[in-house]
Amino acid sequence: MEFMEKVKKCGIVPVVVIENVEDAVPTAKALLGGGICFMEITFRTACAADAISQVAKEVPDMVVGAGTILNKEQAEKAVKAGASFIVSPGLSEEVVTWCIENKIPVVPGCVTPSEIMKAKALGLSVVKFFPAQVYGGMKAIKALSAVFRDMLFLPTGGVNADNLGEFAKEKCIAAIGGSWVCTGKDISAHEFTKIENLSREAVEIIAEARK
Ligand code: 3PG
């Protein structure tokens, strides 16, 4: 199945911040146990590339990508480590172009019509909408979607179990991103059963909302 189709089917891409590399594999397994087969490990910590590498090697059913990618060098490093997709908080032409040239799925952050136009011109059909709640949430995405009818959005930032359904039920939403299923606090405390349960709950909310 094509990457974006698989993302749409799964409906959620957790944003994961790994502070200690040994937490990466158990976190991936907990997400997977709850029914989530995507994770975005953010390039915000020193061990991010190693964390991606371990998940890619040890949890083959997990599709691991890199998030918070700010430049081409980070994208290269992440993909070399085993990242199979790239997410950026904003639209970097060099990152998007490098990913397209190397056939790596890429989801840049776009919150304005001009950014979405640029993403479209680069050939993209899915963009991240970050920070979603600050930039107007589903109301803003609907207004943008009315104009950019073939663009799909990945809202991230302020999405959680309480408002997840509002996003998931809309056709213009490819998937939802967020950290609530595996917060830094829960990962550090090794609350892997909790992470698995929150993942399962999120998957159920998405399935219900899409009915
Ligand atoms: C991030 O990049 O940190 C994400 O957007 C997560 O946002 P959240 O913590 O509000 O889910």
mmCIF file of C-alpha atoms and ligand atoms in Angstrom:
data_model
loop_
_atom_site.group_PDB
_atom_site.id
_atom_site.type_symbol
_atom_site.label_atom_id
_atom_site.label_comp_id
_atom_site.label_asym_id
_atom_site.label_seq_id
_atom_site.Cartn_x
_atom_site.Cartn_y
_atom_site.Cartn_z
ATOM 1 C CA MET A 1 0.000 0.000 0.000
ATOM 2 C CA GLU A 2 1.247 3.485 -0.804
ATOM 3 C CA PHE A 3 2.582 5.390 2.234
ATOM 4 C CA MET A 4 -0.074 8.117 2.361
ATOM 5 C CA GLU A 5 -2.852 5.532 1.920
ATOM 6 C CA LYS A 6 -1.455 3.591 4.863
ATOM 7 C CA VAL A 7 -1.262 6.766 6.978
ATOM 8 C CA LYS A 8 -4.885 7.561 6.129
ATOM 9 C CA LYS A 9 -5.963 4.055 7.043
ATOM 10 C CA CYS A 10 -4.144 4.187 10.396
ATOM 11 C CA GLY A 11 -5.420 7.737 11.069
ATOM 12 C CA ILE A 12 -2.844 8.687 13.684
ATOM 13 C CA VAL A 13 0.856 9.493 13.743
ATOM 14 C CA PRO A 14 2.014 9.963 17.346
ATOM 15 C CA VAL A 15 4.677 12.583 17.975
ATOM 16 C CA VAL A 16 7.335 10.929 20.099
ATOM 17 C CA VAL A 17 10.146 12.584 22.040
ATOM 18 C CA ILE A 18 12.733 10.032 23.153
ATOM 19 C CA GLU A 19 15.139 11.270 25.816
ATOM 20 C CA ASN A 20 16.739 7.856 26.516
ATOM 21 C CA VAL A 21 17.422 5.633 23.558
ATOM 22 C CA GLU A 22 16.486 2.464 25.463
ATOM 23 C CA ASP A 23 12.883 3.746 25.676
ATOM 24 C CA ALA A 24 12.430 3.800 21.886
ATOM 25 C CA VAL A 25 11.706 0.112 21.255
ATOM 26 C CA PRO A 26 9.326 -0.389 24.221
ATOM 27 C CA THR A 27 7.439 2.770 23.170
ATOM 28 C CA ALA A 28 7.153 1.501 19.591
ATOM 29 C CA LYS A 29 5.900 -1.870 20.841
ATOM 30 C CA ALA A 30 3.338 -0.209 23.146
ATOM 31 C CA LEU A 31 1.975 1.931 20.289
ATOM 32 C CA LEU A 32 1.825 -1.108 18.051
ATOM 33 C CA GLY A 33 0.107 -3.103 20.793
ATOM 34 C CA GLY A 34 -2.594 -0.433 20.862
ATOM 35 C CA GLY A 35 -3.047 -0.636 17.095
ATOM 36 C CA ILE A 36 -0.879 2.265 15.907
ATOM 37 C CA CYS A 37 1.689 1.384 13.264
ATOM 38 C CA PHE A 38 3.197 4.857 12.715
ATOM 39 C CA MET A 39 5.410 6.966 14.920
ATOM 40 C CA GLU A 40 7.266 10.204 14.364
ATOM 41 C CA ILE A 41 10.414 10.352 16.477
ATOM 42 C CA THR A 42 11.345 13.997 16.801
ATOM 43 C CA PHE A 43 14.819 15.294 16.054
ATOM 44 C CA ARG A 44 14.777 17.316 19.262
ATOM 45 C CA THR A 45 16.937 15.068 21.382
ATOM 46 C CA ALA A 46 20.514 13.899 20.970
ATOM 47 C CA CYS A 47 19.485 10.247 20.663
ATOM 48 C CA ALA A 48 16.768 10.752 18.005
ATOM 49 C CA ALA A 49 18.707 9.122 15.139
ATOM 50 C CA ASP A 50 19.718 6.152 17.312
ATOM 51 C CA ALA A 51 16.134 5.782 18.524
ATOM 52 C CA ILE A 52 14.904 5.674 14.917
ATOM 53 C CA SER A 53 17.583 3.181 14.017
ATOM 54 C CA GLN A 54 16.659 0.815 16.867
ATOM 55 C CA VAL A 55 12.934 0.941 16.096
ATOM 56 C CA ALA A 56 13.553 0.408 12.378
ATOM 57 C CA LYS A 57 15.665 -2.667 13.133
ATOM 58 C CA GLU A 58 13.826 -4.184 16.084
ATOM 59 C CA VAL A 59 10.171 -3.356 15.428
ATOM 60 C CA PRO A 60 9.671 -4.092 11.718
ATOM 61 C CA ASP A 61 5.879 -3.661 11.853
ATOM 62 C CA MET A 62 6.268 -0.086 13.028
ATOM 63 C CA VAL A 63 6.631 2.549 10.315
ATOM 64 C CA VAL A 64 9.060 4.951 11.936
ATOM 65 C CA GLY A 65 9.648 8.444 10.638
ATOM 66 C CA ALA A 66 11.521 11.508 11.799
ATOM 67 C CA GLY A 67 9.854 14.694 12.992
ATOM 68 C CA THR A 68 10.987 18.251 13.679
ATOM 69 C CA ILE A 69 13.247 18.037 10.638
ATOM 70 C CA LEU A 70 14.475 21.561 9.958
ATOM 71 C CA ASN A 71 17.019 21.106 7.166
ATOM 72 C CA LYS A 72 18.313 18.746 4.502
ATOM 73 C CA GLU A 73 21.209 17.515 6.647
ATOM 74 C CA GLN A 74 18.821 16.317 9.353
ATOM 75 C CA ALA A 75 16.601 14.677 6.737
ATOM 76 C CA GLU A 76 19.613 12.808 5.325
ATOM 77 C CA LYS A 77 20.733 11.730 8.806
ATOM 78 C CA ALA A 78 17.234 10.557 9.726
ATOM 79 C CA VAL A 79 16.766 8.530 6.551
ATOM 80 C CA LYS A 80 20.234 7.021 6.916
ATOM 81 C CA ALA A 81 19.214 5.944 10.431
ATOM 82 C CA GLY A 82 16.118 4.217 9.057
ATOM 83 C CA ALA A 83 13.378 6.854 8.975
ATOM 84 C CA SER A 84 10.874 6.011 6.269
ATOM 85 C CA PHE A 85 9.142 9.396 6.266
ATOM 86 C CA ILE A 86 9.928 12.983 7.217
ATOM 87 C CA VAL A 87 7.773 15.522 9.047
ATOM 88 C CA SER A 88 8.688 19.207 9.441
ATOM 89 C CA PRO A 89 7.032 21.860 11.587
ATOM 90 C CA GLY A 90 7.141 24.276 8.630
ATOM 91 C CA LEU A 91 7.687 24.266 4.882
ATOM 92 C CA SER A 92 11.339 23.996 3.920
ATOM 93 C CA GLU A 93 11.789 23.796 0.170
ATOM 94 C CA GLU A 94 15.208 22.125 0.524
ATOM 95 C CA VAL A 95 13.816 19.421 2.806
ATOM 96 C CA VAL A 96 10.793 18.760 0.591
ATOM 97 C CA THR A 97 12.869 18.728 -2.600
ATOM 98 C CA TRP A 98 15.471 16.400 -1.108
ATOM 99 C CA CYS A 99 12.740 14.004 0.071
ATOM 100 C CA ILE A 100 10.995 14.000 -3.304
ATOM 101 C CA GLU A 101 14.294 13.373 -5.108
ATOM 102 C CA ASN A 102 14.999 10.479 -2.758
ATOM 103 C CA LYS A 103 11.440 9.127 -2.848
ATOM 104 C CA ILE A 104 10.895 9.698 0.877
ATOM 105 C CA PRO A 105 7.363 10.681 1.884
ATOM 106 C CA VAL A 106 7.421 14.159 3.427
ATOM 107 C CA VAL A 107 4.796 16.103 5.355
ATOM 108 C CA PRO A 108 5.728 19.761 5.947
ATOM 109 C CA GLY A 109 3.809 22.102 8.225
ATOM 110 C CA CYS A 110 1.597 24.611 6.408
ATOM 111 C CA VAL A 111 -0.954 26.892 8.043
ATOM 112 C CA THR A 112 -1.450 29.679 5.475
ATOM 113 C CA PRO A 113 -2.862 29.624 1.939
ATOM 114 C CA SER A 114 0.519 30.732 0.588
ATOM 115 C CA GLU A 115 2.327 27.844 2.283
ATOM 116 C CA ILE A 116 -0.252 25.371 1.011
ATOM 117 C CA MET A 117 0.134 26.796 -2.511
ATOM 118 C CA LYS A 118 3.884 26.286 -2.246
ATOM 119 C CA ALA A 119 3.414 22.707 -1.019
ATOM 120 C CA LYS A 120 1.040 22.023 -3.907
ATOM 121 C CA ALA A 121 3.488 23.502 -6.386
ATOM 122 C CA LEU A 122 6.132 21.123 -5.017
ATOM 123 C CA GLY A 123 3.744 18.251 -5.730
ATOM 124 C CA LEU A 124 2.498 17.446 -2.231
ATOM 125 C CA SER A 125 -1.022 16.371 -1.353
ATOM 126 C CA VAL A 126 -0.749 16.074 2.451
ATOM 127 C CA VAL A 127 0.477 18.820 4.792
ATOM 128 C CA LYS A 128 0.829 19.054 8.539
ATOM 129 C CA PHE A 129 -1.269 21.774 10.212
ATOM 130 C CA PHE A 130 0.737 22.860 13.238
ATOM 131 C CA PRO A 131 0.124 24.045 15.926
ATOM 132 C CA ALA A 132 -3.433 23.088 15.040
ATOM 133 C CA GLN A 133 -5.395 24.550 17.917
ATOM 134 C CA VAL A 134 -3.425 27.826 17.934
ATOM 135 C CA TYR A 135 -4.048 28.339 14.201
ATOM 136 C CA GLY A 136 -7.799 27.863 14.394
ATOM 137 C CA GLY A 137 -8.272 24.103 14.681
ATOM 138 C CA MET A 138 -10.820 22.327 12.540
ATOM 139 C CA LYS A 139 -12.593 25.608 11.707
ATOM 140 C CA ALA A 140 -9.455 26.917 9.984
ATOM 141 C CA ILE A 141 -8.749 23.607 8.253
ATOM 142 C CA LYS A 142 -12.299 23.517 6.874
ATOM 143 C CA ALA A 143 -11.930 27.051 5.498
ATOM 144 C CA LEU A 144 -8.625 26.115 3.825
ATOM 145 C CA SER A 145 -10.019 22.840 2.570
ATOM 146 C CA ALA A 146 -12.906 24.651 0.861
ATOM 147 C CA VAL A 147 -10.297 26.287 -1.374
ATOM 148 C CA PHE A 148 -7.658 23.558 -1.522
ATOM 149 C CA ARG A 149 -10.069 20.719 -2.190
ATOM 150 C CA ASP A 150 -7.544 18.026 -2.945
ATOM 151 C CA MET A 151 -5.204 18.829 -0.045
ATOM 152 C CA LEU A 152 -5.318 16.612 3.043
ATOM 153 C CA PHE A 153 -4.225 17.782 6.479
ATOM 154 C CA LEU A 154 -2.381 16.243 9.431
ATOM 155 C CA PRO A 155 -3.402 18.427 12.387
ATOM 156 C CA THR A 156 -0.923 18.342 15.264
ATOM 157 C CA GLY A 157 -0.559 20.428 18.400
ATOM 158 C CA GLY A 158 -3.335 20.504 20.954
ATOM 159 C CA VAL A 159 -5.093 17.406 19.630
ATOM 160 C CA ASN A 160 -5.991 14.814 22.243
ATOM 161 C CA ALA A 161 -8.589 12.185 23.143
ATOM 162 C CA ASP A 162 -11.150 14.899 23.960
ATOM 163 C CA ASN A 163 -11.126 16.635 20.571
ATOM 164 C CA LEU A 164 -9.723 13.881 18.344
ATOM 165 C CA GLY A 165 -13.152 12.896 17.017
ATOM 166 C CA GLU A 166 -13.861 16.430 15.740
ATOM 167 C CA PHE A 167 -10.859 16.141 13.428
ATOM 168 C CA ALA A 168 -11.030 12.453 12.547
ATOM 169 C CA LYS A 169 -14.561 12.632 11.157
ATOM 170 C CA GLU A 170 -13.641 15.131 8.428
ATOM 171 C CA LYS A 171 -12.786 13.928 4.941
ATOM 172 C CA CYS A 172 -9.971 16.467 4.548
ATOM 173 C CA ILE A 173 -8.059 14.976 7.477
ATOM 174 C CA ALA A 174 -5.442 12.421 6.435
ATOM 175 C CA ALA A 175 -4.529 11.542 10.011
ATOM 176 C CA ILE A 176 -3.999 13.187 13.373
ATOM 177 C CA GLY A 177 -0.696 13.821 15.090
ATOM 178 C CA GLY A 178 0.013 14.379 18.744
ATOM 179 C CA SER A 179 1.889 13.407 21.836
ATOM 180 C CA TRP A 180 -0.934 12.589 24.229
ATOM 181 C CA VAL A 181 -0.787 8.832 23.635
ATOM 182 C CA CYS A 182 2.891 8.734 24.591
ATOM 183 C CA THR A 183 3.915 11.830 26.489
ATOM 184 C CA GLY A 184 7.525 12.389 27.433
ATOM 185 C CA LYS A 185 6.492 11.916 31.042
ATOM 186 C CA ASP A 186 4.875 8.527 30.410
ATOM 187 C CA ILE A 187 7.790 7.345 28.273
ATOM 188 C CA SER A 188 10.326 8.337 30.928
ATOM 189 C CA ALA A 189 8.233 6.672 33.639
ATOM 190 C CA HIS A 190 8.041 3.494 31.509
ATOM 191 C CA GLU A 191 4.257 3.612 31.541
ATOM 192 C CA PHE A 192 4.103 1.335 28.522
ATOM 193 C CA THR A 193 0.791 -0.293 29.433
ATOM 194 C CA LYS A 194 -0.740 3.173 29.748
ATOM 195 C CA ILE A 195 0.701 4.112 26.334
ATOM 196 C CA GLU A 196 -0.790 0.962 24.830
ATOM 197 C CA ASN A 197 -4.206 1.706 26.380
ATOM 198 C CA LEU A 198 -4.190 5.350 25.241
ATOM 199 C CA SER A 199 -3.217 4.182 21.750
ATOM 200 C CA ARG A 200 -6.089 1.704 21.655
ATOM 201 C CA GLU A 201 -8.491 4.390 22.865
ATOM 202 C CA ALA A 202 -7.307 6.770 20.123
ATOM 203 C CA VAL A 203 -7.723 4.104 17.439
ATOM 204 C CA GLU A 204 -11.261 3.419 18.676
ATOM 205 C CA ILE A 205 -12.188 7.121 18.713
ATOM 206 C CA ILE A 206 -10.930 7.491 15.131
ATOM 207 C CA ALA A 207 -12.859 4.416 13.965
ATOM 208 C CA GLU A 208 -16.043 5.673 15.637
ATOM 209 C CA ALA A 209 -15.640 9.199 14.207
ATOM 210 C CA ARG A 210 -15.133 7.877 10.692
ATOM 211 C CA LYS A 211 -18.283 5.714 10.703
HETATM 212 C C1 3PG B 1 4.790 18.524 18.620
HETATM 213 O O1 3PG B 1 5.446 18.675 17.607
HETATM 214 O O2 3PG B 1 5.225 18.608 19.780
HETATM 215 C C2 3PG B 1 3.405 18.120 18.366
HETATM 216 O O3 3PG B 1 2.742 19.017 17.624
HETATM 217 C C3 3PG B 1 2.702 17.615 19.550
HETATM 218 O O4 3PG B 1 1.812 18.523 20.041
HETATM 219 P P1 3PG B 1 0.991 18.067 21.306
HETATM 220 O O5 3PG B 1 1.983 17.822 22.391
HETATM 221 O O6 3PG B 1 0.074 19.221 21.597
HETATM 222 O O7 3PG B 1 0.233 16.830 20.933
#
